Amino acid sequence: MAKAVKTIGVLTSGGDAPGMNAAIRAVVRTAIHEGLKVKGIMRGYAGLLSEEIVDMDSTSVSDIMHRGGTILYTARCMEFTTPEGQEQAAEICRKHGIDGIVVIGGDGSFRGAGKLAALGINTIGVPGTIDLDIACSEYTIGFDTAVNTAMEAIDKVRDTSTSHERCSIIEVMGRNAGFIALWCGFANGAEDILLPERYDGNEQALINRIIDNRKRGKKHNIIINAEGIGHSTSMARRIEAATGIETRATILGYMQRGGTPTCKDRVYASIMGAKAALLLAEGKSNRVVAYKNGAYVDFDIQEALSMKKDIPEDQYEIFKMLVR
Ligand code: ADP
Ligand code: F6P
């Protein structure tokens, strides 16, 4: 049953992602356009529980489009995962007159959004994560910036690997997903990619490929290892011992989450944020905005959370074909 909303809140939750500011800006300005009042909720669900809630107007989101991170800050909050925490959060929303919330974050944040929706607070999720691991959406805000940052960093590591004729294991983020690793694999022309969705742990096969590559005259050997597999430093030690080729590990880490958002992230974030505010203005709740088959759509939160996403097998096969 659609419920009219007058005041909405917006929060960012989970890992930050470049482009979140563009999404916040779009939520705020669209809501104002629709005649709604907007409140910013600081530090995700933690800030909701501690009532860090500020009024926002059109100028609150001026001059933020090009900035990485999130002006609302973000957090992970255990207390909110309990039924008591969720009841308290819904009560705080009622106290502040907030009858709808846009939650910009990943799957975990959407689970929380679903709980708030069940307690009568209209909620809409917007996919914001560098990991690209939200099953209902082909795009997540932050992925493009992160993957470009990683690509540029890997290019630099490649230069020095070539000069020293070394093998390099470069670890990229992605939690349990291998999308950043797959894309960098293509974009950096890596010799190997280790994806959580595919890696069978056969290190001897990896070592054999490195030896084979060296015999074929390759000066460097770039292996992109996804965070979900990890252990890059110990893997480098074992590879060096087995091959006799100097091997170094580089863990790119949080640099992938920061920086100026790319054009793509700004545009997707703007459209997704605006769609989320429009859904609230229409009285909708318990939806996630997504990009699917070339269009911006929305799904029921529980349906979205039950969907599965995998590395496309044809893309993985093409990667392997291109390095041989
Ligand atoms: P992401 O949203 O990027 O996947 P997390 O998984 O850390 O990040 O989730 C962000 C926050 O969402 C958590 O700190 C918690 O407050 C909330 N959350 C996660 N899972 C649940 C859940 N099952 N029920 C309620 N809230 C949840
Ligand atoms: O979800 C984004 C992400 O950067 C993952 O790639 C990574 O596993 C995780 O967040 C790291 O989270 P934290 O900031 O809590 O260390």
mmCIF file of C-alpha atoms and ligand atoms in Angstrom:
data_model
loop_
_atom_site.group_PDB
_atom_site.id
_atom_site.type_symbol
_atom_site.label_atom_id
_atom_site.label_comp_id
_atom_site.label_asym_id
_atom_site.label_seq_id
_atom_site.Cartn_x
_atom_site.Cartn_y
_atom_site.Cartn_z
ATOM 1 C CA MET A 1 0.000 0.000 0.000
ATOM 2 C CA ALA A 2 1.535 3.321 -1.069
ATOM 3 C CA LYS A 3 2.055 5.749 1.781
ATOM 4 C CA ALA A 4 2.508 9.479 1.186
ATOM 5 C CA VAL A 5 5.815 10.830 2.405
ATOM 6 C CA LYS A 6 6.603 14.425 3.345
ATOM 7 C CA THR A 7 10.124 14.192 4.716
ATOM 8 C CA ILE A 8 12.833 11.814 3.609
ATOM 9 C CA GLY A 9 16.226 10.934 4.995
ATOM 10 C CA VAL A 10 19.327 9.899 3.073
ATOM 11 C CA LEU A 11 22.262 7.892 4.396
ATOM 12 C CA THR A 12 25.357 6.131 3.104
ATOM 13 C CA SER A 13 26.292 2.786 4.645
ATOM 14 C CA GLY A 14 28.988 0.113 4.415
ATOM 15 C CA GLY A 15 32.174 0.773 2.437
ATOM 16 C CA ASP A 16 32.284 4.213 0.819
ATOM 17 C CA ALA A 17 32.430 4.471 -2.960
ATOM 18 C CA PRO A 18 33.348 7.311 -5.329
ATOM 19 C CA GLY A 19 30.125 8.722 -6.735
ATOM 20 C CA MET A 20 28.166 8.472 -3.495
ATOM 21 C CA ASN A 21 28.213 12.283 -3.278
ATOM 22 C CA ALA A 22 26.627 12.580 -6.710
ATOM 23 C CA ALA A 23 23.899 10.174 -5.530
ATOM 24 C CA ILE A 24 23.292 12.213 -2.349
ATOM 25 C CA ARG A 25 23.075 15.391 -4.415
ATOM 26 C CA ALA A 26 20.536 13.788 -6.747
ATOM 27 C CA VAL A 27 18.402 12.482 -3.874
ATOM 28 C CA VAL A 28 18.337 15.878 -2.169
ATOM 29 C CA ARG A 29 17.598 17.956 -5.272
ATOM 30 C CA THR A 30 15.009 15.534 -6.675
ATOM 31 C CA ALA A 31 13.190 15.349 -3.349
ATOM 32 C CA ILE A 32 13.116 19.148 -3.112
ATOM 33 C CA HIS A 33 11.832 19.305 -6.685
ATOM 34 C CA GLU A 34 9.041 16.939 -5.633
ATOM 35 C CA GLY A 35 8.107 19.174 -2.685
ATOM 36 C CA LEU A 36 9.641 16.954 0.004
ATOM 37 C CA LYS A 37 11.829 17.950 2.928
ATOM 38 C CA VAL A 38 15.209 16.207 3.227
ATOM 39 C CA LYS A 39 17.321 15.241 6.213
ATOM 40 C CA GLY A 40 20.848 13.909 6.026
ATOM 41 C CA ILE A 41 21.585 11.015 8.345
ATOM 42 C CA MET A 42 25.282 10.957 9.242
ATOM 43 C CA ARG A 43 27.362 7.752 9.569
ATOM 44 C CA GLY A 44 24.839 5.275 8.200
ATOM 45 C CA TYR A 45 22.669 3.278 10.585
ATOM 46 C CA ALA A 46 25.012 4.171 13.472
ATOM 47 C CA GLY A 47 24.200 7.859 13.017
ATOM 48 C CA LEU A 48 20.511 7.072 12.754
ATOM 49 C CA LEU A 49 20.653 5.333 16.137
ATOM 50 C CA SER A 50 22.624 8.201 17.666
ATOM 51 C CA GLU A 51 20.275 10.747 16.017
ATOM 52 C CA GLU A 52 22.969 12.516 14.000
ATOM 53 C CA ILE A 53 20.380 14.016 11.702
ATOM 54 C CA VAL A 54 20.746 17.338 9.868
ATOM 55 C CA ASP A 55 18.406 19.361 7.653
ATOM 56 C CA MET A 56 19.510 19.501 4.026
ATOM 57 C CA ASP A 57 18.648 21.960 1.306
ATOM 58 C CA SER A 58 19.775 22.424 -2.246
ATOM 59 C CA THR A 59 22.973 24.219 -1.238
ATOM 60 C CA SER A 60 23.961 21.461 1.232
ATOM 61 C CA VAL A 61 24.949 19.417 -1.801
ATOM 62 C CA SER A 62 26.691 22.159 -3.798
ATOM 63 C CA ASP A 63 30.258 21.556 -4.891
ATOM 64 C CA ILE A 64 30.400 17.873 -3.905
ATOM 65 C CA MET A 65 29.919 16.128 -7.257
ATOM 66 C CA HIS A 66 33.641 15.801 -7.947
ATOM 67 C CA ARG A 67 34.652 14.654 -4.471
ATOM 68 C CA GLY A 68 35.400 11.062 -3.518
ATOM 69 C CA GLY A 69 34.041 9.544 -0.316
ATOM 70 C CA THR A 70 30.718 10.594 1.145
ATOM 71 C CA ILE A 71 29.862 13.932 2.771
ATOM 72 C CA LEU A 72 27.468 12.048 5.082
ATOM 73 C CA TYR A 73 30.272 9.730 6.268
ATOM 74 C CA THR A 74 29.606 6.027 6.507
ATOM 75 C CA ALA A 75 29.804 3.250 9.059
ATOM 76 C CA ARG A 76 29.112 -0.366 9.773
ATOM 77 C CA CYS A 77 26.773 -0.792 12.752
ATOM 78 C CA MET A 78 26.257 -4.040 14.667
ATOM 79 C CA GLU A 79 23.553 -2.592 16.898
ATOM 80 C CA PHE A 80 21.293 -2.035 13.913
ATOM 81 C CA THR A 81 21.427 -5.724 12.960
ATOM 82 C CA THR A 82 19.339 -6.600 16.055
ATOM 83 C CA PRO A 83 15.513 -6.363 16.107
ATOM 84 C CA GLU A 84 15.786 -3.969 19.081
ATOM 85 C CA GLY A 85 18.169 -1.716 17.140
ATOM 86 C CA GLN A 86 15.845 -1.698 14.136
ATOM 87 C CA GLU A 87 12.779 -0.875 16.299
ATOM 88 C CA GLN A 88 14.726 1.966 17.881
ATOM 89 C CA ALA A 89 15.797 3.261 14.450
ATOM 90 C CA ALA A 90 12.199 3.246 13.190
ATOM 91 C CA GLU A 91 11.110 5.067 16.350
ATOM 92 C CA ILE A 92 13.824 7.705 15.807
ATOM 93 C CA CYS A 93 12.613 8.176 12.218
ATOM 94 C CA ARG A 94 9.074 8.762 13.488
ATOM 95 C CA LYS A 95 10.363 11.193 16.144
ATOM 96 C CA HIS A 96 12.161 13.245 13.450
ATOM 97 C CA GLY A 97 9.208 13.066 11.061
ATOM 98 C CA ILE A 98 11.204 10.963 8.588
ATOM 99 C CA ASP A 99 8.778 8.762 6.692
ATOM 100 C CA GLY A 100 11.084 7.609 3.926
ATOM 101 C CA ILE A 101 14.812 6.846 3.630
ATOM 102 C CA VAL A 102 17.209 6.382 0.729
ATOM 103 C CA VAL A 103 19.975 3.963 1.696
ATOM 104 C CA ILE A 104 23.061 4.155 -0.509
ATOM 105 C CA GLY A 105 25.217 1.079 0.058
ATOM 106 C CA GLY A 106 25.677 -2.597 -0.634
ATOM 107 C CA ASP A 107 23.795 -5.821 0.068
ATOM 108 C CA GLY A 108 24.250 -5.593 3.851
ATOM 109 C CA SER A 109 22.826 -2.073 3.849
ATOM 110 C CA PHE A 110 19.857 -3.278 1.773
ATOM 111 C CA ARG A 111 19.148 -6.028 4.334
ATOM 112 C CA GLY A 112 18.895 -3.248 6.899
ATOM 113 C CA ALA A 113 16.719 -1.176 4.548
ATOM 114 C CA GLY A 114 14.331 -4.129 4.193
ATOM 115 C CA LYS A 115 14.020 -4.298 7.980
ATOM 116 C CA LEU A 116 13.162 -0.592 8.196
ATOM 117 C CA ALA A 117 10.586 -0.993 5.423
ATOM 118 C CA ALA A 118 8.937 -3.835 7.382
ATOM 119 C CA LEU A 119 8.671 -1.444 10.342
ATOM 120 C CA GLY A 120 6.728 1.098 8.288
ATOM 121 C CA ILE A 121 9.532 3.448 7.149
ATOM 122 C CA ASN A 122 9.484 3.633 3.357
ATOM 123 C CA THR A 123 12.958 2.673 2.161
ATOM 124 C CA ILE A 124 14.710 2.592 -1.189
ATOM 125 C CA GLY A 125 18.197 1.190 -1.797
ATOM 126 C CA VAL A 126 20.749 2.592 -4.232
ATOM 127 C CA PRO A 127 23.672 0.289 -5.169
ATOM 128 C CA GLY A 128 26.864 1.916 -3.969
ATOM 129 C CA THR A 129 29.914 -0.321 -3.782
ATOM 130 C CA ILE A 130 33.180 -0.603 -5.656
ATOM 131 C CA ASP A 131 32.781 -4.403 -5.674
ATOM 132 C CA LEU A 132 30.071 -4.594 -8.404
ATOM 133 C CA ASP A 133 28.621 -7.483 -6.399
ATOM 134 C CA ILE A 134 24.961 -6.494 -6.237
ATOM 135 C CA ALA A 135 23.166 -9.210 -8.143
ATOM 136 C CA CYS A 136 20.127 -7.268 -9.343
ATOM 137 C CA SER A 137 22.219 -4.525 -10.978
ATOM 138 C CA GLU A 138 24.760 -4.577 -13.768
ATOM 139 C CA TYR A 139 26.232 -1.381 -12.359
ATOM 140 C CA THR A 140 27.158 -0.250 -8.877
ATOM 141 C CA ILE A 141 28.307 3.266 -8.018
ATOM 142 C CA GLY A 142 32.064 3.415 -7.462
ATOM 143 C CA PHE A 143 33.113 0.438 -9.558
ATOM 144 C CA ASP A 144 34.251 2.485 -12.538
ATOM 145 C CA THR A 145 36.433 4.827 -10.500
ATOM 146 C CA ALA A 146 37.897 1.968 -8.459
ATOM 147 C CA VAL A 147 38.714 -0.154 -11.461
ATOM 148 C CA ASN A 148 40.345 2.795 -13.247
ATOM 149 C CA THR A 149 42.384 3.615 -10.138
ATOM 150 C CA ALA A 150 43.499 -0.010 -9.886
ATOM 151 C CA MET A 151 44.296 -0.150 -13.595
ATOM 152 C CA GLU A 152 46.524 2.935 -13.418
ATOM 153 C CA ALA A 153 48.324 1.613 -10.338
ATOM 154 C CA ILE A 154 48.896 -1.775 -11.969
ATOM 155 C CA ASP A 155 50.352 -0.070 -15.072
ATOM 156 C CA LYS A 156 52.934 1.538 -12.789
ATOM 157 C CA VAL A 157 53.787 -1.734 -11.049
ATOM 158 C CA ARG A 158 54.129 -3.304 -14.465
ATOM 159 C CA ASP A 159 56.815 -0.788 -15.521
ATOM 160 C CA THR A 160 59.056 -1.651 -12.612
ATOM 161 C CA SER A 161 58.304 -5.372 -12.921
ATOM 162 C CA THR A 162 59.490 -5.272 -16.518
ATOM 163 C CA SER A 163 62.673 -3.330 -15.674
ATOM 164 C CA HIS A 164 63.593 -5.835 -12.984
ATOM 165 C CA GLU A 165 62.256 -8.842 -14.925
ATOM 166 C CA ARG A 166 60.173 -9.768 -11.900
ATOM 167 C CA CYS A 167 56.934 -11.528 -11.291
ATOM 168 C CA SER A 168 54.305 -9.361 -9.541
ATOM 169 C CA ILE A 169 51.240 -10.378 -7.622
ATOM 170 C CA ILE A 170 48.910 -7.428 -7.289
ATOM 171 C CA GLU A 171 45.987 -7.747 -4.930
ATOM 172 C CA VAL A 172 42.829 -5.814 -5.703
ATOM 173 C CA MET A 173 39.702 -5.285 -3.601
ATOM 174 C CA GLY A 174 36.287 -6.813 -4.123
ATOM 175 C CA ARG A 175 35.484 -8.716 -0.937
ATOM 176 C CA ASN A 176 34.250 -12.103 -2.223
ATOM 177 C CA ALA A 177 33.753 -10.903 -5.788
ATOM 178 C CA GLY A 178 36.309 -10.958 -8.609
ATOM 179 C CA PHE A 179 34.957 -8.200 -10.864
ATOM 180 C CA ILE A 180 37.744 -5.676 -10.200
ATOM 181 C CA ALA A 181 40.306 -8.461 -10.759
ATOM 182 C CA LEU A 182 38.634 -9.583 -14.002
ATOM 183 C CA TRP A 183 38.435 -6.070 -15.421
ATOM 184 C CA CYS A 184 42.029 -5.247 -14.488
ATOM 185 C CA GLY A 185 43.033 -8.589 -15.951
ATOM 186 C CA PHE A 186 41.741 -7.400 -19.306
ATOM 187 C CA ALA A 187 42.714 -3.738 -19.003
ATOM 188 C CA ASN A 188 46.260 -4.378 -17.783
ATOM 189 C CA GLY A 189 46.935 -7.340 -20.038
ATOM 190 C CA ALA A 190 47.763 -9.458 -16.991
ATOM 191 C CA GLU A 191 49.236 -12.925 -17.391
ATOM 192 C CA ASP A 192 46.890 -14.406 -14.801
ATOM 193 C CA ILE A 193 43.871 -13.507 -12.703
ATOM 194 C CA LEU A 194 42.873 -15.303 -9.534
ATOM 195 C CA LEU A 195 39.150 -14.898 -8.936
ATOM 196 C CA PRO A 196 37.313 -16.174 -5.843
ATOM 197 C CA GLU A 197 34.562 -17.455 -8.151
ATOM 198 C CA ARG A 198 36.994 -19.565 -10.211
ATOM 199 C CA TYR A 199 40.349 -20.176 -8.504
ATOM 200 C CA ASP A 200 40.769 -23.836 -7.596
ATOM 201 C CA GLY A 201 43.837 -23.281 -5.404
ATOM 202 C CA ASN A 202 46.117 -25.105 -7.842
ATOM 203 C CA GLU A 203 49.279 -23.082 -7.197
ATOM 204 C CA GLN A 204 51.475 -25.577 -9.060
ATOM 205 C CA ALA A 205 49.531 -24.871 -12.267
ATOM 206 C CA LEU A 206 50.068 -21.136 -11.690
ATOM 207 C CA ILE A 207 53.812 -21.731 -11.159
ATOM 208 C CA ASN A 208 53.981 -23.836 -14.332
ATOM 209 C CA ARG A 209 52.414 -20.998 -16.319
ATOM 210 C CA ILE A 210 54.949 -18.503 -14.905
ATOM 211 C CA ILE A 211 57.857 -20.773 -15.902
ATOM 212 C CA ASP A 212 56.327 -21.295 -19.321
ATOM 213 C CA ASN A 213 55.858 -17.524 -19.805
ATOM 214 C CA ARG A 214 59.501 -16.897 -18.922
ATOM 215 C CA LYS A 215 60.613 -19.528 -21.438
ATOM 216 C CA ARG A 216 58.502 -17.739 -24.050
ATOM 217 C CA GLY A 217 60.493 -14.552 -23.330
ATOM 218 C CA LYS A 218 58.087 -12.577 -21.144
ATOM 219 C CA LYS A 219 60.009 -10.072 -19.051
ATOM 220 C CA HIS A 220 57.369 -9.623 -16.388
ATOM 221 C CA ASN A 221 54.520 -11.762 -15.124
ATOM 222 C CA ILE A 222 51.564 -9.847 -13.722
ATOM 223 C CA ILE A 223 49.164 -11.861 -11.599
ATOM 224 C CA ILE A 224 46.077 -10.039 -10.373
ATOM 225 C CA ASN A 225 44.846 -11.625 -7.199
ATOM 226 C CA ALA A 226 41.414 -10.824 -5.813
ATOM 227 C CA GLU A 227 41.099 -9.894 -2.145
ATOM 228 C CA GLY A 228 38.709 -12.816 -1.664
ATOM 229 C CA ILE A 229 41.675 -15.159 -2.242
ATOM 230 C CA GLY A 230 44.243 -12.970 -0.510
ATOM 231 C CA HIS A 231 47.570 -14.247 0.908
ATOM 232 C CA SER A 232 49.472 -12.422 -1.856
ATOM 233 C CA THR A 233 52.659 -11.983 0.184
ATOM 234 C CA SER A 234 53.042 -15.652 1.119
ATOM 235 C CA MET A 235 52.057 -16.659 -2.409
ATOM 236 C CA ALA A 236 54.863 -14.428 -3.763
ATOM 237 C CA ARG A 237 57.382 -16.117 -1.458
ATOM 238 C CA ARG A 238 56.329 -19.587 -2.615
ATOM 239 C CA ILE A 239 56.396 -18.596 -6.299
ATOM 240 C CA GLU A 240 59.897 -17.122 -5.952
ATOM 241 C CA ALA A 241 61.113 -20.289 -4.211
ATOM 242 C CA ALA A 242 59.578 -22.554 -6.844
ATOM 243 C CA THR A 243 60.540 -20.584 -9.972
ATOM 244 C CA GLY A 244 63.750 -18.799 -8.989
ATOM 245 C CA ILE A 245 62.163 -15.614 -10.427
ATOM 246 C CA GLU A 246 62.147 -12.606 -8.093
ATOM 247 C CA THR A 247 58.529 -12.124 -7.076
ATOM 248 C CA ARG A 248 56.919 -9.197 -5.254
ATOM 249 C CA ALA A 249 53.454 -8.651 -3.843
ATOM 250 C CA THR A 250 51.623 -5.323 -3.966
ATOM 251 C CA ILE A 251 48.345 -4.907 -2.114
ATOM 252 C CA LEU A 252 46.561 -1.890 -3.569
ATOM 253 C CA GLY A 253 44.131 -1.545 -0.659
ATOM 254 C CA TYR A 254 42.089 1.519 0.176
ATOM 255 C CA MET A 255 43.465 3.728 -2.584
ATOM 256 C CA GLN A 256 40.893 1.911 -4.744
ATOM 257 C CA ARG A 257 38.021 3.342 -2.716
ATOM 258 C CA GLY A 258 39.060 6.982 -2.909
ATOM 259 C CA GLY A 259 39.584 9.656 -5.493
ATOM 260 C CA THR A 260 37.629 11.790 -7.890
ATOM 261 C CA PRO A 261 34.697 9.830 -9.320
ATOM 262 C CA THR A 262 34.766 9.146 -13.038
ATOM 263 C CA CYS A 263 32.167 10.603 -15.373
ATOM 264 C CA LYS A 264 30.413 7.220 -15.504
ATOM 265 C CA ASP A 265 30.101 7.011 -11.724
ATOM 266 C CA ARG A 266 28.786 10.579 -11.502
ATOM 267 C CA VAL A 267 26.166 9.993 -14.185
ATOM 268 C CA TYR A 268 24.912 6.617 -12.936
ATOM 269 C CA ALA A 269 24.872 7.910 -9.361
ATOM 270 C CA SER A 270 22.895 10.998 -10.368
ATOM 271 C CA ILE A 271 20.260 8.991 -12.220
ATOM 272 C CA MET A 272 19.992 6.257 -9.588
ATOM 273 C CA GLY A 273 19.767 8.799 -6.755
ATOM 274 C CA ALA A 274 17.063 10.740 -8.574
ATOM 275 C CA LYS A 275 15.095 7.535 -9.311
ATOM 276 C CA ALA A 276 15.251 6.587 -5.628
ATOM 277 C CA ALA A 277 13.826 9.938 -4.514
ATOM 278 C CA LEU A 278 11.110 9.715 -7.185
ATOM 279 C CA LEU A 279 10.115 6.258 -5.929
ATOM 280 C CA LEU A 280 9.743 7.659 -2.414
ATOM 281 C CA ALA A 281 7.741 10.606 -3.751
ATOM 282 C CA GLU A 282 5.397 8.077 -5.415
ATOM 283 C CA GLY A 283 4.898 6.402 -2.028
ATOM 284 C CA LYS A 284 6.916 3.302 -2.943
ATOM 285 C CA SER A 285 8.896 1.324 -0.393
ATOM 286 C CA ASN A 286 11.129 -1.742 -0.075
ATOM 287 C CA ARG A 287 12.680 -1.270 -3.540
ATOM 288 C CA VAL A 288 16.236 -1.222 -4.880
ATOM 289 C CA VAL A 289 17.130 0.920 -7.886
ATOM 290 C CA ALA A 290 19.125 -1.064 -10.438
ATOM 291 C CA TYR A 291 20.589 -0.871 -13.926
ATOM 292 C CA LYS A 292 19.609 -3.894 -15.975
ATOM 293 C CA ASN A 293 19.578 -4.588 -19.713
ATOM 294 C CA GLY A 294 20.338 -0.978 -20.577
ATOM 295 C CA ALA A 295 17.608 0.544 -18.404
ATOM 296 C CA TYR A 296 17.152 1.922 -14.907
ATOM 297 C CA VAL A 297 14.645 -0.274 -13.095
ATOM 298 C CA ASP A 298 13.749 -1.209 -9.534
ATOM 299 C CA PHE A 299 13.244 -4.466 -7.676
ATOM 300 C CA ASP A 300 11.661 -5.582 -4.447
ATOM 301 C CA ILE A 301 14.484 -5.654 -1.848
ATOM 302 C CA GLN A 302 13.988 -9.298 -0.850
ATOM 303 C CA GLU A 303 13.788 -10.370 -4.484
ATOM 304 C CA ALA A 304 16.969 -8.387 -5.217
ATOM 305 C CA LEU A 305 18.788 -9.991 -2.280
ATOM 306 C CA SER A 306 17.829 -13.483 -3.415
ATOM 307 C CA MET A 307 19.367 -12.980 -6.881
ATOM 308 C CA LYS A 308 22.787 -14.461 -7.688
ATOM 309 C CA LYS A 309 25.612 -12.944 -9.702
ATOM 310 C CA ASP A 310 28.630 -14.724 -11.136
ATOM 311 C CA ILE A 311 31.605 -13.853 -13.302
ATOM 312 C CA PRO A 312 30.339 -14.328 -16.888
ATOM 313 C CA GLU A 313 31.981 -17.566 -18.066
ATOM 314 C CA ASP A 314 32.458 -16.323 -21.646
ATOM 315 C CA GLN A 315 34.395 -13.294 -20.366
ATOM 316 C CA TYR A 316 36.640 -15.513 -18.247
ATOM 317 C CA GLU A 317 37.290 -17.786 -21.231
ATOM 318 C CA ILE A 318 38.126 -14.795 -23.446
ATOM 319 C CA PHE A 319 40.571 -13.512 -20.815
ATOM 320 C CA LYS A 320 42.388 -16.867 -20.827
ATOM 321 C CA MET A 321 42.424 -16.962 -24.637
ATOM 322 C CA LEU A 322 43.976 -13.484 -24.884
ATOM 323 C CA VAL A 323 46.935 -14.219 -22.602
ATOM 324 C CA ARG A 324 48.100 -17.369 -24.310
HETATM 325 P P1 ADP B 1 27.509 -3.253 2.484
HETATM 326 O O1 ADP B 1 26.238 -2.492 2.584
HETATM 327 O O2 ADP B 1 28.560 -2.515 1.722
HETATM 328 O O3 ADP B 1 27.293 -4.673 1.995
HETATM 329 P P2 ADP B 1 27.843 -4.248 5.204
HETATM 330 O O4 ADP B 1 27.571 -5.667 4.845
HETATM 331 O O5 ADP B 1 28.929 -3.974 6.180
HETATM 332 O O6 ADP B 1 28.154 -3.332 3.952
HETATM 333 O O7 ADP B 1 26.487 -3.644 5.792
HETATM 334 C C1 ADP B 1 26.399 -2.293 6.199
HETATM 335 C C2 ADP B 1 25.533 -2.177 7.422
HETATM 336 O O8 ADP B 1 24.210 -2.638 7.108
HETATM 337 C C3 ADP B 1 25.941 -3.058 8.605
HETATM 338 O O9 ADP B 1 26.962 -2.492 9.384
HETATM 339 C C4 ADP B 1 24.651 -3.143 9.387
HETATM 340 O O10 ADP B 1 24.431 -2.000 10.155
HETATM 341 C C5 ADP B 1 23.612 -3.194 8.259
HETATM 342 N N1 ADP B 1 23.248 -4.596 8.013
HETATM 343 C C6 ADP B 1 23.976 -5.549 7.408
HETATM 344 N N2 ADP B 1 23.339 -6.735 7.405
HETATM 345 C C7 ADP B 1 22.178 -6.530 8.037
HETATM 346 C C8 ADP B 1 21.057 -7.372 8.394
HETATM 347 N N3 ADP B 1 21.015 -8.668 8.068
HETATM 348 N N4 ADP B 1 20.016 -6.795 9.054
HETATM 349 C C9 ADP B 1 20.044 -5.497 9.380
HETATM 350 N N5 ADP B 1 21.058 -4.653 9.095
HETATM 351 C C10 ADP B 1 22.105 -5.151 8.428
HETATM 352 O O1 F6P B 2 32.831 -3.341 -0.102
HETATM 353 C C1 F6P B 2 33.888 -2.490 -0.403
HETATM 354 C C2 F6P B 2 35.158 -2.976 0.245
HETATM 355 O O2 F6P B 2 36.203 -2.072 -0.053
HETATM 356 C C3 F6P B 2 35.572 -4.395 -0.131
HETATM 357 O O3 F6P B 2 36.199 -4.444 -1.383
HETATM 358 C C4 F6P B 2 36.450 -4.753 1.035
HETATM 359 O O4 F6P B 2 36.454 -6.141 1.245
HETATM 360 C C5 F6P B 2 35.787 -4.065 2.185
HETATM 361 O O5 F6P B 2 35.006 -3.013 1.653
HETATM 362 C C6 F6P B 2 36.744 -3.512 3.203
HETATM 363 O O6 F6P B 2 36.008 -2.960 4.235
HETATM 364 P P1 F6P B 2 36.604 -2.124 5.443
HETATM 365 O O7 F6P B 2 36.538 -0.685 5.046
HETATM 366 O O8 F6P B 2 35.672 -2.421 6.585
HETATM 367 O O9 F6P B 2 37.993 -2.595 5.682
#
